[in-house]
Amino acid sequence: DQQVKQNSPSLSVQEGRISILNCDYTNSMFDYFLWYKKYPAEGPTFLISISSIKDKNEDGRFTVFLNKSAKHLSLHIVPSQPGDSAVYFCAASANQGNMLTFGGGTRLMVKP
Amino acid sequence: DTGVSQNPRHKITKRGQNVTFRCDPISEHNRLYWYRQTLGQGPEFLTYFQNEAQLEKSRLLSDRFSAERPKGSFSTLEIQRTEQGDSAMYLCASNGQVTYNEQFFGPGTRLTVL
């Protein structure tokens, strides 16, 4: 039972354009959501997060949107840069974080 | 603050052997987590500690797996009688200095069981 799903295994965008990565969840107990970026042979790097009491959080080029009624969140990267090319994982936690439940990841390729 | 460190970075072993991995969390982080990641999948939770107490274990953590954090600082993860299905990246994370929400990951230990 996958509680966090990233339905697009890969995404390719042109440099300078917007990248939109999507994530769906099923567990209504999740109250905190995170995005991580992962390069090959490295551990995941924390990118941005959002609490369930908010619907948007912005940090520079990165914005996360949360739609609780649809149990859906998305990460927007504007403008996309070649250095953003990596695998992006969506993760969720309940009750101030014990375990994180991760999606399967989306590989983003930003073409120069 | 040097981040979370893990040793070794790579481990190749033969089936049936025991292996032990070490994780050093970020200083003063009182929570430490272990995850496992297989190819094409997201990390899966194994267990976590608050200080030296092991508070939760996943059903993925079979009786061949044991984790310790004896002094509430570094942690070890031991796998006994390794099987080929144990081949994966083992990730350690920590948090707790300010918030328990974001977890900060180490580079991982890649285990290959032949």
mmCIF file of C-alpha atoms in Angstrom:
data_model
loop_
_atom_site.group_PDB
_atom_site.id
_atom_site.type_symbol
_atom_site.label_atom_id
_atom_site.label_comp_id
_atom_site.label_asym_id
_atom_site.label_seq_id
_atom_site.Cartn_x
_atom_site.Cartn_y
_atom_site.Cartn_z
ATOM 1 C CA ASP A 1 0.000 0.000 0.000
ATOM 2 C CA GLN A 2 1.809 3.078 -1.281
ATOM 3 C CA GLN A 3 0.732 5.976 0.879
ATOM 4 C CA VAL A 4 2.769 8.521 -1.080
ATOM 5 C CA LYS A 5 2.881 8.336 -4.863
ATOM 6 C CA GLN A 6 4.780 10.203 -7.515
ATOM 7 C CA ASN A 7 3.163 9.093 -10.745
ATOM 8 C CA SER A 8 5.681 10.622 -13.140
ATOM 9 C CA PRO A 9 8.975 8.725 -13.060
ATOM 10 C CA SER A 10 10.659 11.378 -15.196
ATOM 11 C CA LEU A 11 10.237 14.936 -16.419
ATOM 12 C CA SER A 12 12.227 16.892 -18.986
ATOM 13 C CA VAL A 13 12.087 20.700 -19.233
ATOM 14 C CA GLN A 14 14.015 23.433 -20.987
ATOM 15 C CA GLU A 15 16.309 25.706 -19.015
ATOM 16 C CA GLY A 16 14.471 28.824 -17.866
ATOM 17 C CA ARG A 17 11.030 27.226 -17.995
ATOM 18 C CA ILE A 18 8.916 26.035 -15.081
ATOM 19 C CA SER A 19 9.257 22.512 -13.676
ATOM 20 C CA ILE A 20 6.206 21.099 -11.928
ATOM 21 C CA LEU A 21 6.591 17.903 -9.930
ATOM 22 C CA ASN A 22 3.511 16.239 -8.492
ATOM 23 C CA CYS A 23 2.810 14.034 -5.489
ATOM 24 C CA ASP A 24 -0.350 12.358 -4.177
ATOM 25 C CA TYR A 25 -0.963 10.841 -0.763
ATOM 26 C CA THR A 26 -3.668 8.700 0.765
ATOM 27 C CA ASN A 27 -3.109 8.895 4.528
ATOM 28 C CA SER A 28 -5.202 11.727 6.013
ATOM 29 C CA MET A 29 -3.058 11.629 9.164
ATOM 30 C CA PHE A 30 -0.120 13.183 7.315
ATOM 31 C CA ASP A 31 0.347 16.740 8.519
ATOM 32 C CA TYR A 32 3.767 17.703 7.213
ATOM 33 C CA PHE A 33 5.167 17.364 3.716
ATOM 34 C CA LEU A 34 8.704 17.676 2.415
ATOM 35 C CA TRP A 35 10.588 17.645 -0.850
ATOM 36 C CA TYR A 36 14.088 16.238 -1.119
ATOM 37 C CA LYS A 37 16.530 16.363 -4.003
ATOM 38 C CA LYS A 38 18.948 13.516 -4.612
ATOM 39 C CA TYR A 39 22.053 13.354 -6.787
ATOM 40 C CA PRO A 40 23.620 9.987 -7.644
ATOM 41 C CA ALA A 41 25.792 8.485 -4.889
ATOM 42 C CA GLU A 42 24.603 11.088 -2.367
ATOM 43 C CA GLY A 43 21.956 11.106 0.324
ATOM 44 C CA PRO A 44 18.726 13.083 -0.115
ATOM 45 C CA THR A 45 19.081 16.822 0.468
ATOM 46 C CA PHE A 46 16.196 18.685 2.116
ATOM 47 C CA LEU A 47 14.704 21.274 -0.226
ATOM 48 C CA ILE A 48 11.451 22.719 1.081
ATOM 49 C CA SER A 49 8.548 21.741 3.315
ATOM 50 C CA ILE A 50 4.974 22.676 4.131
ATOM 51 C CA SER A 51 2.695 22.160 7.095
ATOM 52 C CA SER A 52 -0.873 21.024 6.536
ATOM 53 C CA ILE A 53 -2.147 24.315 7.984
ATOM 54 C CA LYS A 54 -0.759 26.130 4.945
ATOM 55 C CA ASP A 55 -1.462 25.811 1.245
ATOM 56 C CA LYS A 56 1.701 27.408 -0.099
ATOM 57 C CA ASN A 57 5.311 27.832 0.914
ATOM 58 C CA GLU A 58 7.906 29.657 -1.128
ATOM 59 C CA ASP A 59 11.696 29.688 -0.926
ATOM 60 C CA GLY A 60 13.494 31.423 -3.745
ATOM 61 C CA ARG A 61 12.920 29.544 -6.992
ATOM 62 C CA PHE A 62 11.048 26.765 -5.194
ATOM 63 C CA THR A 63 7.361 26.816 -4.247
ATOM 64 C CA VAL A 64 5.356 23.975 -2.765
ATOM 65 C CA PHE A 65 1.575 23.939 -3.053
ATOM 66 C CA LEU A 66 -0.673 21.749 -0.909
ATOM 67 C CA ASN A 67 -4.269 20.836 -1.772
ATOM 68 C CA LYS A 68 -5.530 18.937 1.261
ATOM 69 C CA SER A 69 -8.968 18.159 -0.146
ATOM 70 C CA ALA A 70 -7.356 16.474 -3.141
ATOM 71 C CA LYS A 71 -4.503 15.014 -1.057
ATOM 72 C CA HIS A 72 -2.103 16.455 -3.599
ATOM 73 C CA LEU A 73 1.014 18.545 -3.455
ATOM 74 C CA SER A 74 3.287 19.952 -6.102
ATOM 75 C CA LEU A 75 6.724 21.487 -6.324
ATOM 76 C CA HIS A 76 7.280 24.353 -8.752
ATOM 77 C CA ILE A 77 10.781 25.349 -9.797
ATOM 78 C CA VAL A 78 11.018 28.668 -11.635
ATOM 79 C CA PRO A 79 13.196 29.253 -13.552
ATOM 80 C CA SER A 80 14.624 25.758 -13.981
ATOM 81 C CA GLN A 81 18.400 25.460 -14.206
ATOM 82 C CA PRO A 82 20.579 22.577 -15.472
ATOM 83 C CA GLY A 83 21.908 22.141 -11.906
ATOM 84 C CA ASP A 84 18.368 21.246 -10.824
ATOM 85 C CA SER A 85 18.672 17.964 -12.725
ATOM 86 C CA ALA A 86 18.287 15.282 -10.053
ATOM 87 C CA VAL A 87 15.752 12.869 -8.584
ATOM 88 C CA TYR A 88 13.114 14.598 -6.466
ATOM 89 C CA PHE A 89 11.347 12.772 -3.648
ATOM 90 C CA CYS A 90 8.152 13.813 -1.968
ATOM 91 C CA ALA A 91 7.840 12.727 1.687
ATOM 92 C CA ALA A 92 5.189 12.985 4.394
ATOM 93 C CA SER A 93 5.008 12.599 8.146
ATOM 94 C CA ALA A 94 2.377 12.539 10.877
ATOM 95 C CA ASN A 95 2.430 13.904 14.426
ATOM 96 C CA GLN A 96 5.575 16.043 14.417
ATOM 97 C CA GLY A 97 7.587 13.580 12.448
ATOM 98 C CA ASN A 98 8.704 10.170 13.441
ATOM 99 C CA MET A 99 9.152 8.265 10.234
ATOM 100 C CA LEU A 100 9.036 9.848 6.815
ATOM 101 C CA THR A 101 7.051 8.070 4.115
ATOM 102 C CA PHE A 102 8.567 8.688 0.686
ATOM 103 C CA GLY A 103 7.226 8.549 -2.833
ATOM 104 C CA GLY A 104 9.093 6.694 -5.537
ATOM 105 C CA GLY A 105 10.766 9.796 -6.943
ATOM 106 C CA THR A 106 10.690 11.806 -10.183
ATOM 107 C CA ARG A 107 13.822 12.254 -12.250
ATOM 108 C CA LEU A 108 14.027 15.843 -13.488
ATOM 109 C CA MET A 109 16.201 16.683 -16.469
ATOM 110 C CA VAL A 110 16.718 20.341 -17.279
ATOM 111 C CA LYS A 111 18.110 20.821 -20.762
ATOM 112 C CA PRO A 112 20.348 23.812 -21.538
ATOM 113 C CA ASP B 1 28.654 21.374 11.698
ATOM 114 C CA THR B 2 29.888 18.730 9.284
ATOM 115 C CA GLY B 3 26.535 17.074 8.588
ATOM 116 C CA VAL B 4 25.569 13.438 8.980
ATOM 117 C CA SER B 5 28.391 11.030 8.184
ATOM 118 C CA GLN B 6 28.199 7.318 7.396
ATOM 119 C CA ASN B 7 30.859 4.647 7.185
ATOM 120 C CA PRO B 8 31.717 2.765 5.157
ATOM 121 C CA ARG B 9 30.397 4.336 1.968
ATOM 122 C CA HIS B 10 30.480 1.009 0.155
ATOM 123 C CA LYS B 11 30.449 -2.563 1.403
ATOM 124 C CA ILE B 12 30.650 -5.736 -0.658
ATOM 125 C CA THR B 13 30.103 -8.977 1.187
ATOM 126 C CA LYS B 14 29.292 -12.590 0.536
ATOM 127 C CA ARG B 15 25.927 -14.059 1.367
ATOM 128 C CA GLY B 16 25.816 -15.302 4.953
ATOM 129 C CA GLN B 17 28.351 -12.832 6.312
ATOM 130 C CA ASN B 18 27.586 -10.217 8.965
ATOM 131 C CA VAL B 19 28.021 -6.510 8.245
ATOM 132 C CA THR B 20 27.917 -3.408 10.448
ATOM 133 C CA PHE B 21 27.408 0.197 9.391
ATOM 134 C CA ARG B 22 28.022 3.315 11.420
ATOM 135 C CA CYS B 23 26.208 6.658 11.434
ATOM 136 C CA ASP B 24 27.369 9.867 13.125
ATOM 137 C CA PRO B 25 24.523 12.383 13.311
ATOM 138 C CA ILE B 26 24.710 16.156 13.349
ATOM 139 C CA SER B 27 25.946 17.311 16.755
ATOM 140 C CA GLU B 28 23.220 17.753 19.360
ATOM 141 C CA HIS B 29 20.558 16.102 17.215
ATOM 142 C CA ASN B 30 18.795 13.765 19.584
ATOM 143 C CA ARG B 31 16.838 11.809 16.974
ATOM 144 C CA LEU B 32 18.486 9.405 14.554
ATOM 145 C CA TYR B 33 16.758 7.447 11.793
ATOM 146 C CA TRP B 34 17.704 4.546 9.530
ATOM 147 C CA TYR B 35 16.199 4.056 6.072
ATOM 148 C CA ARG B 36 16.811 1.613 3.235
ATOM 149 C CA GLN B 37 16.587 2.520 -0.446
ATOM 150 C CA THR B 38 16.529 0.047 -3.302
ATOM 151 C CA LEU B 39 16.986 0.906 -6.954
ATOM 152 C CA GLY B 40 14.140 2.951 -8.409
ATOM 153 C CA GLN B 41 12.358 3.322 -5.071
ATOM 154 C CA GLY B 42 12.141 5.977 -2.409
ATOM 155 C CA PRO B 43 13.768 5.459 0.990
ATOM 156 C CA GLU B 44 11.856 3.145 3.351
ATOM 157 C CA PHE B 45 11.873 3.673 7.100
ATOM 158 C CA LEU B 46 13.611 1.033 9.218
ATOM 159 C CA THR B 47 13.914 2.398 12.757
ATOM 160 C CA TYR B 48 14.588 5.505 14.822
ATOM 161 C CA PHE B 49 16.129 6.513 18.131
ATOM 162 C CA GLN B 50 15.517 9.379 20.482
ATOM 163 C CA ASN B 51 18.760 9.668 22.410
ATOM 164 C CA GLU B 52 19.683 6.047 23.206
ATOM 165 C CA ALA B 53 16.123 4.705 23.164
ATOM 166 C CA GLN B 54 14.918 2.832 20.085
ATOM 167 C CA LEU B 55 11.343 4.102 19.795
ATOM 168 C CA GLU B 56 10.012 2.533 16.613
ATOM 169 C CA LYS B 57 10.889 -0.329 14.320
ATOM 170 C CA SER B 58 9.429 -1.092 10.904
ATOM 171 C CA ARG B 59 8.220 -4.559 10.013
ATOM 172 C CA LEU B 60 10.950 -4.391 7.354
ATOM 173 C CA LEU B 61 13.466 -4.778 10.174
ATOM 174 C CA SER B 62 13.670 -8.557 10.371
ATOM 175 C CA ASP B 63 15.317 -10.343 13.282
ATOM 176 C CA ARG B 64 18.562 -10.402 11.302
ATOM 177 C CA PHE B 65 18.755 -6.615 11.655
ATOM 178 C CA SER B 66 19.729 -4.868 14.854
ATOM 179 C CA ALA B 67 20.427 -1.217 15.537
ATOM 180 C CA GLU B 68 21.977 0.437 18.549
ATOM 181 C CA ARG B 69 22.734 3.930 19.760
ATOM 182 C CA PRO B 70 24.496 3.174 23.040
ATOM 183 C CA LYS B 71 25.427 6.661 24.210
ATOM 184 C CA GLY B 72 22.852 8.647 22.318
ATOM 185 C CA SER B 73 25.426 9.865 19.808
ATOM 186 C CA PHE B 74 26.523 7.581 16.941
ATOM 187 C CA SER B 75 24.496 4.559 15.865
ATOM 188 C CA THR B 76 25.301 1.185 14.333
ATOM 189 C CA LEU B 77 23.159 -1.004 12.105
ATOM 190 C CA GLU B 78 24.134 -4.673 11.941
ATOM 191 C CA ILE B 79 22.818 -7.209 9.457
ATOM 192 C CA GLN B 80 23.477 -10.836 10.330
ATOM 193 C CA ARG B 81 23.576 -13.667 7.798
ATOM 194 C CA THR B 82 23.223 -11.300 4.864
ATOM 195 C CA GLU B 83 21.038 -12.273 1.902
ATOM 196 C CA GLN B 84 21.134 -10.979 -1.667
ATOM 197 C CA GLY B 85 17.859 -9.164 -1.000
ATOM 198 C CA ASP B 86 19.655 -7.024 1.573
ATOM 199 C CA SER B 87 21.556 -5.285 -1.223
ATOM 200 C CA ALA B 88 20.504 -1.643 -1.002
ATOM 201 C CA MET B 89 21.580 1.845 0.035
ATOM 202 C CA TYR B 90 21.301 2.270 3.806
ATOM 203 C CA LEU B 91 20.639 5.874 4.766
ATOM 204 C CA CYS B 92 20.912 7.557 8.130
ATOM 205 C CA ALA B 93 19.233 10.842 9.063
ATOM 206 C CA SER B 94 19.044 13.010 12.152
ATOM 207 C CA ASN B 95 17.097 15.945 13.568
ATOM 208 C CA GLY B 96 15.901 17.493 16.799
ATOM 209 C CA GLN B 97 17.989 20.576 17.452
ATOM 210 C CA VAL B 98 15.187 22.937 16.467
ATOM 211 C CA THR B 99 12.476 20.847 14.874
ATOM 212 C CA TYR B 100 11.499 17.239 14.463
ATOM 213 C CA ASN B 101 9.978 17.833 11.042
ATOM 214 C CA GLU B 102 12.900 18.071 8.628
ATOM 215 C CA GLN B 103 15.351 15.168 8.612
ATOM 216 C CA PHE B 104 18.903 15.613 7.396
ATOM 217 C CA PHE B 105 20.451 12.676 5.594
ATOM 218 C CA GLY B 106 23.940 11.296 5.339
ATOM 219 C CA PRO B 107 25.515 10.065 2.082
ATOM 220 C CA GLY B 108 24.486 6.464 2.709
ATOM 221 C CA THR B 109 26.245 3.100 2.746
ATOM 222 C CA ARG B 110 25.776 1.022 -0.384
ATOM 223 C CA LEU B 111 25.677 -2.682 0.438
ATOM 224 C CA THR B 112 26.184 -5.327 -2.227
ATOM 225 C CA VAL B 113 25.648 -8.950 -1.208
ATOM 226 C CA LEU B 114 27.147 -11.450 -3.648
#
